[in-house]
JSON list of C-alpha atoms in Angstrom, two decimals:
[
{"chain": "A", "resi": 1, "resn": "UNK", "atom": "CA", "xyz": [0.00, 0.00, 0.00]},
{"chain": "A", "resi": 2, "resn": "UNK", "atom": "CA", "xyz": [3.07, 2.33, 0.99]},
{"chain": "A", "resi": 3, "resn": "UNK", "atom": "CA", "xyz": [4.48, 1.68, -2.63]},
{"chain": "A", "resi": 4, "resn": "UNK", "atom": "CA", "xyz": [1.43, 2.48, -4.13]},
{"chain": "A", "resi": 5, "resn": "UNK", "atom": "CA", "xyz": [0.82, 5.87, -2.67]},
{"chain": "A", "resi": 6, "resn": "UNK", "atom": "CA", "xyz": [4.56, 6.49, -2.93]},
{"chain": "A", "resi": 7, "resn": "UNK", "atom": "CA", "xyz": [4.25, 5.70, -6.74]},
{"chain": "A", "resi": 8, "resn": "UNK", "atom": "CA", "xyz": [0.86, 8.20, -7.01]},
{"chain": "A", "resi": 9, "resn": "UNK", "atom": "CA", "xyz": [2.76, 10.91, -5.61]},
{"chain": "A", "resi": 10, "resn": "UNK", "atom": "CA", "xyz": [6.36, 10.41, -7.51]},
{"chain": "A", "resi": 11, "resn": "UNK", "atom": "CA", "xyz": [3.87, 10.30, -10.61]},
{"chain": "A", "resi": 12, "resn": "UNK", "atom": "CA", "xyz": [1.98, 13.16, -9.55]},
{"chain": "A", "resi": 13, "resn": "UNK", "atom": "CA", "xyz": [5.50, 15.04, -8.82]},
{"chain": "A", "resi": 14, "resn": "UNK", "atom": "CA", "xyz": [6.66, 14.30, -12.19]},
{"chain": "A", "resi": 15, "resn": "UNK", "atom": "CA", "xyz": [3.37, 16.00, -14.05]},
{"chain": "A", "resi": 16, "resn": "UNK", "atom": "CA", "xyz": [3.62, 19.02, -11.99]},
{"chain": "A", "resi": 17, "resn": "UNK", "atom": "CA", "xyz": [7.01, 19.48, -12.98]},
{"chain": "A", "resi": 18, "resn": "UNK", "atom": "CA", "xyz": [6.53, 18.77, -16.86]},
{"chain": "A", "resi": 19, "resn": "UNK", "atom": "CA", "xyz": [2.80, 21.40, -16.40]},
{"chain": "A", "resi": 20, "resn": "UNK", "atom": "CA", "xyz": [5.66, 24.49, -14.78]},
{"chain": "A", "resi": 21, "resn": "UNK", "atom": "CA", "xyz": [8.66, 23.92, -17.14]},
{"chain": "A", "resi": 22, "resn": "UNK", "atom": "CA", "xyz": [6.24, 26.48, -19.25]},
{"chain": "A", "resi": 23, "resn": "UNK", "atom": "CA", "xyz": [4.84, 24.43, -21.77]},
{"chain": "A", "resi": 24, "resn": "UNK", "atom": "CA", "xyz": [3.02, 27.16, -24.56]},
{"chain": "A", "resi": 25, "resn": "UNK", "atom": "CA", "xyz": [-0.88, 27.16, -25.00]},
{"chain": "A", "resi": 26, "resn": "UNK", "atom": "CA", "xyz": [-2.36, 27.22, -28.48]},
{"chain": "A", "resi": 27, "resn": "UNK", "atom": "CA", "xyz": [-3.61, 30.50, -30.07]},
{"chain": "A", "resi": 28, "resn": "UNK", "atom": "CA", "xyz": [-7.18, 28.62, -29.10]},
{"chain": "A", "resi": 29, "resn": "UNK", "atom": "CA", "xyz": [-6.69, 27.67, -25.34]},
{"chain": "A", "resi": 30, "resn": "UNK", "atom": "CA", "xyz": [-5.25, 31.53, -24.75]},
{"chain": "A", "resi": 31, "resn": "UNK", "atom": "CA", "xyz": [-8.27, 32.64, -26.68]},
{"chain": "A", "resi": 32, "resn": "UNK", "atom": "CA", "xyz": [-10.49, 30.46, -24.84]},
{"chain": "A", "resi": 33, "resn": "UNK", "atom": "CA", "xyz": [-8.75, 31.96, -21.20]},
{"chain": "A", "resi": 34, "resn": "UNK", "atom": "CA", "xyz": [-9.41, 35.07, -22.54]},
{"chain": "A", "resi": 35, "resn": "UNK", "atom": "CA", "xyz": [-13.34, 34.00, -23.12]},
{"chain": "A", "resi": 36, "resn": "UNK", "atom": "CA", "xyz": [-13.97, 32.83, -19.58]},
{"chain": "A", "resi": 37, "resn": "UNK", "atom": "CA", "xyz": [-11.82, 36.15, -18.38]},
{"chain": "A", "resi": 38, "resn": "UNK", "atom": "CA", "xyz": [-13.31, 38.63, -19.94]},
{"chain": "A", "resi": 39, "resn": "UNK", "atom": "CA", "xyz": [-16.54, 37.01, -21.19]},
{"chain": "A", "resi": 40, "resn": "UNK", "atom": "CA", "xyz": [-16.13, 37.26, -24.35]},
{"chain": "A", "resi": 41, "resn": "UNK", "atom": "CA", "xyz": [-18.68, 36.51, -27.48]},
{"chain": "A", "resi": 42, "resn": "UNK", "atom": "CA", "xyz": [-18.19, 33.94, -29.63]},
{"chain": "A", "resi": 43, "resn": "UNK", "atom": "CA", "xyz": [-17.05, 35.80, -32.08]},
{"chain": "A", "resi": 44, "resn": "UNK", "atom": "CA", "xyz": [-14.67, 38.26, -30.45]},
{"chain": "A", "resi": 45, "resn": "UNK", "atom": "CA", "xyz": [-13.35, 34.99, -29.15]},
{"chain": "A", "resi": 46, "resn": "UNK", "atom": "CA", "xyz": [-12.72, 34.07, -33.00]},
{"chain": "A", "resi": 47, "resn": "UNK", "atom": "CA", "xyz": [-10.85, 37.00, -33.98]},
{"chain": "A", "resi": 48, "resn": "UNK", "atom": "CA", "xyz": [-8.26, 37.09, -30.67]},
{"chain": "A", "resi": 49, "resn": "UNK", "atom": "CA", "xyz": [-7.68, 33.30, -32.01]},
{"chain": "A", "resi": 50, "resn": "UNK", "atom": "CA", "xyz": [-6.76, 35.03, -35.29]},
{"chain": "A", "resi": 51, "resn": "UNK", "atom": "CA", "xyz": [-4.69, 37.32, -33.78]},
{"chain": "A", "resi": 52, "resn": "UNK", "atom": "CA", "xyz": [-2.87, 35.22, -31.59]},
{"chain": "A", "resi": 53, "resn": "UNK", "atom": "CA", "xyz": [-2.13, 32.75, -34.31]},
{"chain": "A", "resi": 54, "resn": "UNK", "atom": "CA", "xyz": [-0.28, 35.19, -36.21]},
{"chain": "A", "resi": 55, "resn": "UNK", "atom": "CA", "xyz": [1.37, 36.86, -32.96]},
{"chain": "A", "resi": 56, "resn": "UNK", "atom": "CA", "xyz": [2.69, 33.23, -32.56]},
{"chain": "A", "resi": 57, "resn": "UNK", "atom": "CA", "xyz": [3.97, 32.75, -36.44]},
{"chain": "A", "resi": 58, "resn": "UNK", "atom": "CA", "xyz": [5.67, 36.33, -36.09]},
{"chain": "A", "resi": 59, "resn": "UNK", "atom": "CA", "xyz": [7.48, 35.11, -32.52]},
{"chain": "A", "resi": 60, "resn": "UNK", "atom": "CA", "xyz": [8.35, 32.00, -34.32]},
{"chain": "A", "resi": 61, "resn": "UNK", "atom": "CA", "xyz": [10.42, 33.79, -37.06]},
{"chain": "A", "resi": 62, "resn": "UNK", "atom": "CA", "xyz": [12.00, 35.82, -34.82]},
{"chain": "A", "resi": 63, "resn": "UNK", "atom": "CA", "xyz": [12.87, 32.80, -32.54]},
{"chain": "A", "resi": 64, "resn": "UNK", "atom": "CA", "xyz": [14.46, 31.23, -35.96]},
{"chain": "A", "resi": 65, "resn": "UNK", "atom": "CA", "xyz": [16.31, 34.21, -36.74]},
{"chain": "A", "resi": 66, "resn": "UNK", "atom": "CA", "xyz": [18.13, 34.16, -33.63]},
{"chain": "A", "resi": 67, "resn": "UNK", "atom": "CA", "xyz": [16.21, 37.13, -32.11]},
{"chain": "A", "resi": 68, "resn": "UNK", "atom": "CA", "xyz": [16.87, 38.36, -29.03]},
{"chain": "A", "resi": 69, "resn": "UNK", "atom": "CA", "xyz": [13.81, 39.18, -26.50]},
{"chain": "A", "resi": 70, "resn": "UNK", "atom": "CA", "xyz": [13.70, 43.10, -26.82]},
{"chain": "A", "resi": 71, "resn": "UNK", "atom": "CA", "xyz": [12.50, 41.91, -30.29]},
{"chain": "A", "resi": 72, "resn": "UNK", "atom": "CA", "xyz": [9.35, 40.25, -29.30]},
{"chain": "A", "resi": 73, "resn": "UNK", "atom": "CA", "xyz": [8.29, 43.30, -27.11]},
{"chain": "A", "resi": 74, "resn": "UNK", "atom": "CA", "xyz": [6.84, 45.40, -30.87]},
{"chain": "A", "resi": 75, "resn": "UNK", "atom": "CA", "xyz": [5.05, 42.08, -31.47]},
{"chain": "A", "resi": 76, "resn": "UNK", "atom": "CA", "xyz": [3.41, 41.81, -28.23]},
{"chain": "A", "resi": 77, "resn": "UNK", "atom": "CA", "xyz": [2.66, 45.61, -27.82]},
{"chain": "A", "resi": 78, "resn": "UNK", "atom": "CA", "xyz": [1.05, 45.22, -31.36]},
{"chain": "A", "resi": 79, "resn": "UNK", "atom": "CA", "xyz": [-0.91, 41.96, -30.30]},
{"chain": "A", "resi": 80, "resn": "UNK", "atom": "CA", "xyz": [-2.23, 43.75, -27.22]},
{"chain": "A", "resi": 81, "resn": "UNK", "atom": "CA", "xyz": [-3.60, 46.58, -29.00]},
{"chain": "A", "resi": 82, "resn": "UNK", "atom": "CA", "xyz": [-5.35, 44.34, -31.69]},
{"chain": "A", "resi": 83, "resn": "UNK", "atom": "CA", "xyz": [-7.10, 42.66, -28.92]},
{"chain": "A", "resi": 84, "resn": "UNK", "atom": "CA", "xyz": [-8.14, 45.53, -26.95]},
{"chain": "A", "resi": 85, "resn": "UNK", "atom": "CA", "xyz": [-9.83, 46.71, -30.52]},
{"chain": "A", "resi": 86, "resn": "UNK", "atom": "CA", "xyz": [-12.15, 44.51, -30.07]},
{"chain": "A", "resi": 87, "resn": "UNK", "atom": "CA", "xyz": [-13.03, 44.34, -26.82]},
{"chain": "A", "resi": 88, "resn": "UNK", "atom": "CA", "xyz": [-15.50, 46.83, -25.11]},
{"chain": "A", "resi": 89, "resn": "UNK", "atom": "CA", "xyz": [-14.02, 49.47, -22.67]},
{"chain": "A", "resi": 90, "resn": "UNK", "atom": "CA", "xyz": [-15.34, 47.29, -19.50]},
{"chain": "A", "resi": 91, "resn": "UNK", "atom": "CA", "xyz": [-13.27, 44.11, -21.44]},
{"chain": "A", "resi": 92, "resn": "UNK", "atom": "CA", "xyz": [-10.34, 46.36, -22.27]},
{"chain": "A", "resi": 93, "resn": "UNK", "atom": "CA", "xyz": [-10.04, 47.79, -18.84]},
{"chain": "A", "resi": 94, "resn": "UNK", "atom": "CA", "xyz": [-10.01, 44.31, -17.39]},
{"chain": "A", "resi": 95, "resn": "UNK", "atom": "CA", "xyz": [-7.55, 43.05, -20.14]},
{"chain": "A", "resi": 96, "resn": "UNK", "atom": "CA", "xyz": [-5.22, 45.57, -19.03]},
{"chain": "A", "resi": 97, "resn": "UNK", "atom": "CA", "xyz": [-5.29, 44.43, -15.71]},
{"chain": "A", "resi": 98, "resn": "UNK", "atom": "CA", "xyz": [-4.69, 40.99, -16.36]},
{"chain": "A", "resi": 99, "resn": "UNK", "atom": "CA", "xyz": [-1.59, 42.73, -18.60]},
{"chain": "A", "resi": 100, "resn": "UNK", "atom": "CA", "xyz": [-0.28, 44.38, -15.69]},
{"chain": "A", "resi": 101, "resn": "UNK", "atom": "CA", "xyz": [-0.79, 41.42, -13.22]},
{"chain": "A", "resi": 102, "resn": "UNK", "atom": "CA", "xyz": [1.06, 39.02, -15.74]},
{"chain": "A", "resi": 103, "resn": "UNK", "atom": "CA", "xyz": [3.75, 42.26, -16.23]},
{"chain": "A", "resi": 104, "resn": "UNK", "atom": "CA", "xyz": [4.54, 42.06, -12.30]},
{"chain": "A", "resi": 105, "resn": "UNK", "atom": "CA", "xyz": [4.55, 38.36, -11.89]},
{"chain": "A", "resi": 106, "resn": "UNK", "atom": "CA", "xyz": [7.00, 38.00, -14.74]},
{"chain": "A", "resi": 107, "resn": "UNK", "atom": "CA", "xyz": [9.19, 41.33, -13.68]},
{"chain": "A", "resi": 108, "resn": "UNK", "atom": "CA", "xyz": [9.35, 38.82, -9.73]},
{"chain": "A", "resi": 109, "resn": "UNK", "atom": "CA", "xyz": [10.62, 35.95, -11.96]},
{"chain": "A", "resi": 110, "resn": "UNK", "atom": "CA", "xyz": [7.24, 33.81, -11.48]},
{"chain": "A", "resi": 111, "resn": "UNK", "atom": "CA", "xyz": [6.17, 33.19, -15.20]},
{"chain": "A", "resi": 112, "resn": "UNK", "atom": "CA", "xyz": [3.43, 34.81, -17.32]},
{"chain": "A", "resi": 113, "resn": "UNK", "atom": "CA", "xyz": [1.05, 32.12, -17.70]},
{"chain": "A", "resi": 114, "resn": "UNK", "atom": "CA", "xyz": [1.26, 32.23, -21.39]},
{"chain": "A", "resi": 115, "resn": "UNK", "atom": "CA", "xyz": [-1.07, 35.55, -22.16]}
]
């Protein structure tokens, strides 16, 4: 019985550490987040999943080409205000906030959670 559990929790260890070693999301599971967040309609939900799909073919290239991370900032600044085009000002305002929360977690070396 003692293996067992110890075997549950070494297995449970292991999938924890694979989930925080910052795996990306797809342009749809950020877009979905961003649903649920900001309750978003179906359709604004669409066009962030357009936008992030080409924020994420941009990033690519510049990954390829060596760049270095001051590069991706113009992409992301760019992506942001796409998105907050189409959201309403109550949807904007809290999309900026979950901007600025993911900001400080990242500036205190925690991660951005992919957004």
């Amino acid at each position: 019985m003692k293996k067992i559990l110890l075997m549950c929790c070494f297995v449970l260890g292991i999938a924890a550490a694979s989930h925080a070693q910052g795996q990306r999301r797809t342009p749809e599971e950020r877009a979905k987040q961003l649903q649920t967040q900001l309750s978003l309609t179906d359709d604004q939900t669409a066009k962030i999943t357009v936008i992030y799909t080409a924020m994420n073919a941009k990033m690519d290239s510049v990954r390829t080409a060596g760049g270095d991370r001051s590069a991706f900032m113009p992409i992301m600044t760019a992506t942001n205000d796409k998105i907050k085009a189409i959201l309403t000002p109550d949807q904007a305002a809290a999309y900026q906030k979950l901007m600025d929360e993911r900001r400080a977690r990242m500036q205190q070396g925690g991660g951005g959670g992919g957004n």
